[in-house]
């Protein structure tokens, strides 16, 4: 791996009120990575993400971002307040705000143009619904709008927090295929999920996280996707199969197969 | 004497009321969206506390009454701005709602105002006017202050509407995208504090709370477009101030409460219109 890291967690302890949930973790997200941050519910993924994004102060350690890194963030849509009467295109236009270009001080507080926002909506297949209020759209459609908002700023690194929550399987696959396509076009991806099957076969690198275990593992995805590692992470018997080149992760406890 | 024939009596008061009515309505939209709807009420009481504290300051500091930097307007303004920032910046408490903390501020400021106010050797009617304004009699200087503050607040909100909306709607994303969330929040809550402080001094606490809640509620009920919400709310704020004053003059009823009731009358049609438009979409 070359040295072109975009985001780096350096001996990072995360938590609230000075109490660490997860201790001393270090990893890097490189340009062109599809990086999966995976852990069960309550593992501390959201806290880690908020720490990486600067919304929560680290208990210890540091987060480094490459100078002038452009991050596009796609939050969980359940956090969007339906009280706000904003159309999809207005939400997308706000995505352009942020620091000025490299070498220039200050911030850009103006929005993207209607046309730029429409192009971003078109990329996620939402052009025809651009004028609709966000709160009137379905969950999957709202997720696409939030994706368009992140894309309108042409990010170097796209960070997605549980983007497939509440989606049906075809929508889930479509969204993940789209995200994989962005990586091919040169945008690095950091995908936070609790279902390992969503990143298996897509992510080239992963960090597996669980509370009370100092960052369980970080590295190449194909090295981490094995029954032993996943069983220790989820504290349940897990099985990993290779079915004609496709990775299948199965939870042995409930007798239900997870998809890959 | 007819209403229009006696315009020399009310013109300044009505202009001032319309200006602060529009400004309160615009900042009030954020109060509803950010779910801190009782913040304007608490800030009105804090502003009153600042006024009575200003009367006590010279005695406490051994200064002569009338020292410029202990003027009630200045002290009330500074105290209100500080309270606005504190209550606005406050993170969501883990075991209480934000509104509960605002309620504590309201009760504490009201009680302290009454305790300290009892110690001030000033005519009670004068103090009441200074504390809670008098929508009937507004001096030229006060009207100018109201116009300037309303102008600055409305211009800032026009210019920064989208950034204010982004940090209110989705602060983690704004932060992740490098938007100066803390700076924008500071400006937003300073405009809230400034508006409430000046409006309370100009027209009184009750109409200020009405202007900060009802026009915004009407706008948010009627429209799904933020620009229309702000324009509609500002229009209702200004129109209610004028109509309230007119009804008060013609019917010889108290002006502040009249403004509040007129503002409330706009709410029901706005809710019905919103439902109808939603059905057509």
CSV table of C-alpha atoms in Angstrom, one decimal, chain B:
chain,number,residue,atom,x,y,z
B,1,UNK,CA,-60.5,61.0,16.6
B,2,UNK,CA,-60.2,58.5,13.7
B,3,UNK,CA,-57.4,56.0,13.6
B,4,UNK,CA,-55.8,57.5,10.5
B,5,UNK,CA,-56.4,61.0,11.7
B,6,UNK,CA,-54.4,60.3,14.8
B,7,UNK,CA,-51.4,58.7,13.1
B,8,UNK,CA,-49.1,61.2,14.8
B,9,UNK,CA,-49.9,59.3,18.0
B,10,UNK,CA,-49.2,55.8,16.8
B,11,UNK,CA,-47.0,55.9,13.7
B,12,UNK,CA,-43.6,55.3,15.5
B,13,UNK,CA,-45.1,52.6,17.7
B,14,UNK,CA,-46.6,50.8,14.8
B,15,UNK,CA,-43.4,51.0,12.6
B,16,UNK,CA,-41.3,49.7,15.5
B,17,UNK,CA,-43.8,46.9,16.2
B,18,UNK,CA,-44.0,45.9,12.6
B,19,UNK,CA,-40.2,45.8,12.4
B,20,UNK,CA,-39.7,43.7,15.5
B,21,UNK,CA,-42.7,41.5,14.6
B,22,UNK,CA,-41.1,40.5,11.3
B,23,UNK,CA,-37.7,39.9,12.9
B,24,UNK,CA,-39.2,37.8,15.7
B,25,UNK,CA,-41.1,35.8,13.2
B,26,UNK,CA,-38.0,35.0,11.2
B,27,UNK,CA,-35.8,34.0,14.2
B,28,UNK,CA,-38.9,32.1,15.5
B,29,UNK,CA,-38.8,29.7,12.6
B,30,UNK,CA,-35.4,28.4,13.9
B,31,UNK,CA,-36.8,28.2,17.4
B,32,UNK,CA,-39.5,25.8,16.2
B,33,UNK,CA,-37.2,23.8,13.9
B,34,UNK,CA,-34.5,23.4,16.6
B,35,UNK,CA,-37.2,22.5,19.1
B,36,UNK,CA,-36.3,25.4,21.5
B,37,UNK,CA,-39.7,27.1,21.3
B,38,UNK,CA,-39.6,28.5,24.8
B,39,UNK,CA,-36.2,30.1,24.3
B,40,UNK,CA,-37.7,33.5,23.3
B,41,UNK,CA,-39.9,33.5,26.5
B,42,UNK,CA,-36.9,32.7,28.7
B,43,UNK,CA,-34.8,35.4,26.9
B,44,UNK,CA,-37.5,38.0,27.5
B,45,UNK,CA,-37.3,37.2,31.3
B,46,UNK,CA,-33.5,37.3,31.2
B,47,UNK,CA,-33.7,40.6,29.4
B,48,UNK,CA,-35.9,41.9,32.3
B,49,UNK,CA,-33.4,40.5,34.8
B,50,UNK,CA,-30.7,42.5,33.0
B,51,UNK,CA,-32.8,45.7,33.3
B,52,UNK,CA,-33.3,45.4,37.1
B,53,UNK,CA,-29.7,44.3,37.5
B,54,UNK,CA,-28.6,47.5,35.7
B,55,UNK,CA,-30.5,49.6,38.3
B,56,UNK,CA,-28.7,47.8,41.1
B,57,UNK,CA,-25.2,47.9,39.5
B,58,UNK,CA,-24.3,51.5,40.4
B,59,UNK,CA,-25.2,50.8,44.1
B,60,UNK,CA,-23.1,47.6,44.0
B,61,UNK,CA,-20.2,49.3,42.3
B,62,UNK,CA,-20.4,52.6,44.2
B,63,UNK,CA,-21.1,54.6,41.0
B,64,UNK,CA,-23.5,57.4,40.2
B,65,UNK,CA,-26.9,56.5,38.7
B,66,UNK,CA,-26.9,57.2,34.9
B,67,UNK,CA,-23.4,55.9,34.1
B,68,UNK,CA,-23.6,55.1,30.4
B,69,UNK,CA,-22.2,51.5,30.6
B,70,UNK,CA,-24.8,50.6,33.3
B,71,UNK,CA,-27.7,51.7,31.2
B,72,UNK,CA,-30.6,49.2,31.4
B,73,UNK,CA,-30.6,48.8,27.6
B,74,UNK,CA,-26.9,47.9,27.5
B,75,UNK,CA,-26.9,45.6,30.4
B,76,UNK,CA,-30.1,43.9,29.3
B,77,UNK,CA,-28.7,43.5,25.8
B,78,UNK,CA,-25.4,42.0,27.0
B,79,UNK,CA,-27.1,39.6,29.5
B,80,UNK,CA,-29.6,38.5,26.9
B,81,UNK,CA,-26.9,37.8,24.3
B,82,UNK,CA,-24.9,35.8,26.8
B,83,UNK,CA,-27.9,33.8,27.8
B,84,UNK,CA,-28.9,33.2,24.2
B,85,UNK,CA,-25.4,31.8,23.4
B,86,UNK,CA,-25.4,29.7,26.5
B,87,UNK,CA,-28.8,28.2,25.9
B,88,UNK,CA,-28.2,27.9,22.2
B,89,UNK,CA,-24.8,26.2,22.4
B,90,UNK,CA,-25.9,23.9,25.2
B,91,UNK,CA,-25.6,20.3,24.1
B,92,UNK,CA,-28.7,18.1,24.5
B,93,UNK,CA,-28.6,17.1,28.2
B,94,UNK,CA,-28.6,13.3,28.6
B,95,UNK,CA,-31.3,13.1,31.3
B,96,UNK,CA,-33.4,16.2,30.5
B,97,UNK,CA,-34.8,17.8,27.4
B,98,UNK,CA,-33.3,21.1,26.3
B,99,UNK,CA,-36.7,22.7,26.9
B,100,UNK,CA,-36.5,21.6,30.5
B,101,UNK,CA,-33.2,23.6,30.9
B,102,UNK,CA,-34.8,26.6,29.1
B,103,UNK,CA,-37.7,26.3,31.6
B,104,UNK,CA,-35.3,26.4,34.5
B,105,UNK,CA,-33.8,29.6,33.0
B,106,UNK,CA,-37.2,31.1,32.6
B,107,UNK,CA,-38.3,30.4,36.2
B,108,UNK,CA,-35.0,31.5,37.6
B,109,UNK,CA,-34.8,34.8,35.6
B,110,UNK,CA,-38.5,35.6,36.5
B,111,UNK,CA,-37.9,35.0,40.2
B,112,UNK,CA,-34.6,36.9,40.4
B,113,UNK,CA,-36.2,39.8,38.5
B,114,UNK,CA,-39.0,40.1,41.0
B,115,UNK,CA,-36.6,39.8,44.0
B,116,UNK,CA,-34.1,42.4,42.6
B,117,UNK,CA,-36.9,44.6,41.2
B,118,UNK,CA,-38.3,44.9,44.7
B,119,UNK,CA,-35.0,46.6,45.8
B,120,UNK,CA,-35.0,49.3,43.2
B,121,UNK,CA,-36.1,52.8,44.3
B,122,UNK,CA,-37.9,53.6,41.0
B,123,UNK,CA,-41.5,54.2,40.2
B,124,UNK,CA,-43.2,50.9,39.6
B,125,UNK,CA,-44.9,52.0,36.4
B,126,UNK,CA,-41.6,53.2,34.9
B,127,UNK,CA,-39.9,49.9,35.7
B,128,UNK,CA,-42.7,47.9,34.2
B,129,UNK,CA,-42.4,49.9,31.0
B,130,UNK,CA,-38.6,49.5,31.0
B,131,UNK,CA,-38.9,45.8,31.7
B,132,UNK,CA,-41.6,44.8,29.3
B,133,UNK,CA,-42.0,47.7,27.0
B,134,UNK,CA,-45.1,49.7,26.1
B,135,UNK,CA,-46.4,49.0,22.6
B,136,UNK,CA,-48.5,52.1,22.8
B,137,UNK,CA,-45.8,54.7,23.4
B,138,UNK,CA,-42.6,54.2,21.5
B,139,UNK,CA,-40.1,57.0,21.3
B,140,UNK,CA,-38.3,58.0,18.1
B,141,UNK,CA,-35.0,56.7,19.4
B,142,UNK,CA,-36.5,53.3,20.3
B,143,UNK,CA,-38.2,53.1,16.9
B,144,UNK,CA,-34.8,53.7,15.2
B,145,UNK,CA,-33.1,51.0,17.3
B,146,UNK,CA,-36.0,48.6,16.4
B,147,UNK,CA,-35.7,49.4,12.7
B,148,UNK,CA,-31.9,49.1,12.6
B,149,UNK,CA,-31.9,45.8,14.6
B,150,UNK,CA,-34.7,44.3,12.5
B,151,UNK,CA,-32.9,45.4,9.3
B,152,UNK,CA,-29.6,43.9,10.4
B,153,UNK,CA,-31.3,40.6,11.6
B,154,UNK,CA,-33.5,40.2,8.5
B,155,UNK,CA,-30.5,41.0,6.1
B,156,UNK,CA,-28.3,38.5,7.9
B,157,UNK,CA,-31.0,35.8,7.8
B,158,UNK,CA,-31.6,36.5,4.1
B,159,UNK,CA,-27.9,36.2,3.3
B,160,UNK,CA,-27.2,33.2,5.6
B,161,UNK,CA,-30.5,31.3,5.2
B,162,UNK,CA,-29.0,28.2,3.6
B,163,UNK,CA,-26.0,27.9,6.0
B,164,UNK,CA,-28.3,28.5,9.0
B,165,UNK,CA,-30.6,25.8,7.7
B,166,UNK,CA,-27.8,23.3,7.1
B,167,UNK,CA,-26.4,23.6,10.6
B,168,UNK,CA,-29.9,23.4,12.1
B,169,UNK,CA,-31.0,20.5,10.0
B,170,UNK,CA,-27.9,18.4,9.9
B,171,UNK,CA,-25.1,19.7,12.1
B,172,UNK,CA,-22.9,16.5,11.9
B,173,UNK,CA,-22.8,16.7,8.1
B,174,UNK,CA,-22.1,20.4,8.2
B,175,UNK,CA,-19.2,19.7,10.5
B,176,UNK,CA,-17.9,16.8,8.4
B,177,UNK,CA,-18.1,19.0,5.3
B,178,UNK,CA,-15.9,21.6,7.0
B,179,UNK,CA,-18.7,24.2,7.4
B,180,UNK,CA,-18.0,26.5,10.4
B,181,UNK,CA,-20.9,25.2,12.5
B,182,UNK,CA,-19.9,26.9,15.8
B,183,UNK,CA,-19.5,30.3,14.1
B,184,UNK,CA,-22.8,30.0,12.3
B,185,UNK,CA,-24.6,28.9,15.5
B,186,UNK,CA,-23.1,31.8,17.3
B,187,UNK,CA,-24.3,34.3,14.7
B,188,UNK,CA,-27.7,32.7,14.7
B,189,UNK,CA,-28.2,32.8,18.4
B,190,UNK,CA,-26.7,36.3,18.7
B,191,UNK,CA,-29.4,37.4,16.2
B,192,UNK,CA,-32.0,35.6,18.4
B,193,UNK,CA,-30.8,37.3,21.6
B,194,UNK,CA,-30.5,40.7,19.9
B,195,UNK,CA,-34.0,40.5,18.4
B,196,UNK,CA,-35.7,39.3,21.6
B,197,UNK,CA,-33.9,41.9,23.8
B,198,UNK,CA,-34.8,44.9,21.6
B,199,UNK,CA,-38.3,43.6,20.8
B,200,UNK,CA,-39.1,43.0,24.5
B,201,UNK,CA,-38.0,46.5,25.3
B,202,UNK,CA,-40.1,47.9,22.4
B,203,UNK,CA,-43.4,46.0,22.6
B,204,UNK,CA,-43.3,43.8,25.7
B,205,UNK,CA,-42.7,40.1,26.5
B,206,UNK,CA,-46.1,38.7,25.6
B,207,UNK,CA,-46.4,39.9,22.0
B,208,UNK,CA,-42.7,39.1,21.5
B,209,UNK,CA,-43.3,35.4,22.4
B,210,UNK,CA,-46.4,35.4,20.2
B,211,UNK,CA,-44.5,36.8,17.3
B,212,UNK,CA,-41.6,34.3,17.8
B,213,UNK,CA,-43.9,31.3,17.8
B,214,UNK,CA,-47.2,31.8,15.9
B,215,UNK,CA,-46.1,33.3,12.6
B,216,UNK,CA,-43.4,30.6,12.3
B,217,UNK,CA,-45.9,27.9,13.2
B,218,UNK,CA,-48.2,29.3,10.5
B,219,UNK,CA,-45.5,29.4,7.9
B,220,UNK,CA,-44.2,25.9,8.6
B,221,UNK,CA,-47.8,24.6,8.5
B,222,UNK,CA,-48.7,26.2,5.2
B,223,UNK,CA,-45.5,25.7,3.1
B,224,UNK,CA,-42.9,23.2,2.2
B,225,UNK,CA,-40.4,25.7,0.9
B,226,UNK,CA,-38.2,27.5,3.3
B,227,UNK,CA,-38.1,30.8,1.5
B,228,UNK,CA,-41.9,30.9,1.5
B,229,UNK,CA,-42.0,29.9,5.1
B,230,UNK,CA,-39.7,32.8,6.1
B,231,UNK,CA,-41.5,35.4,3.9
B,232,UNK,CA,-45.0,34.3,5.1
B,233,UNK,CA,-43.9,34.3,8.7
B,234,UNK,CA,-42.3,37.8,8.4
B,235,UNK,CA,-45.4,39.1,6.7
B,236,UNK,CA,-47.7,37.7,9.4
B,237,UNK,CA,-45.4,39.2,12.1
B,238,UNK,CA,-45.6,42.6,10.6
B,239,UNK,CA,-49.3,42.5,9.6
B,240,UNK,CA,-50.3,41.2,13.1
B,241,UNK,CA,-48.4,44.1,14.7
B,242,UNK,CA,-50.3,46.6,12.6
B,243,UNK,CA,-53.7,44.9,12.8
B,244,UNK,CA,-53.3,44.3,16.6
B,245,UNK,CA,-52.5,48.0,17.1
B,246,UNK,CA,-55.5,49.0,14.9
B,247,UNK,CA,-58.0,46.8,16.8
B,248,UNK,CA,-56.5,47.9,20.1
B,249,UNK,CA,-57.0,51.6,19.1
B,250,UNK,CA,-60.5,51.1,17.7
B,251,UNK,CA,-61.7,48.8,20.5
B,252,UNK,CA,-59.8,50.4,23.4
B,253,UNK,CA,-58.3,47.1,24.4
B,254,UNK,CA,-54.7,46.4,25.6
B,255,UNK,CA,-52.3,46.6,22.7
B,256,UNK,CA,-49.8,43.8,23.5
B,257,UNK,CA,-52.4,41.1,24.1
B,258,UNK,CA,-54.4,42.3,21.1
B,259,UNK,CA,-51.3,41.8,18.9
B,260,UNK,CA,-50.8,38.3,20.3
B,261,UNK,CA,-54.5,37.3,19.6
B,262,UNK,CA,-54.4,38.6,16.0
B,263,UNK,CA,-51.2,36.7,15.4
B,264,UNK,CA,-52.9,33.5,16.6
B,265,UNK,CA,-55.8,34.1,14.2
B,266,UNK,CA,-53.5,33.5,11.2
B,267,UNK,CA,-52.6,30.0,12.4
B,268,UNK,CA,-55.8,28.1,11.7
B,269,UNK,CA,-56.2,29.2,8.1
B,270,UNK,CA,-52.5,28.5,7.5
B,271,UNK,CA,-52.9,24.9,8.9
B,272,UNK,CA,-56.0,24.3,6.7
B,273,UNK,CA,-54.2,25.8,3.6
B,274,UNK,CA,-51.2,23.6,4.3
B,275,UNK,CA,-53.4,20.5,4.5
B,276,UNK,CA,-55.2,21.4,1.3
B,277,UNK,CA,-52.0,22.0,-0.6
B,278,UNK,CA,-50.5,18.8,0.7
B,279,UNK,CA,-53.5,16.9,-0.6
B,280,UNK,CA,-53.0,18.4,-4.1
B,281,UNK,CA,-49.3,17.5,-4.4
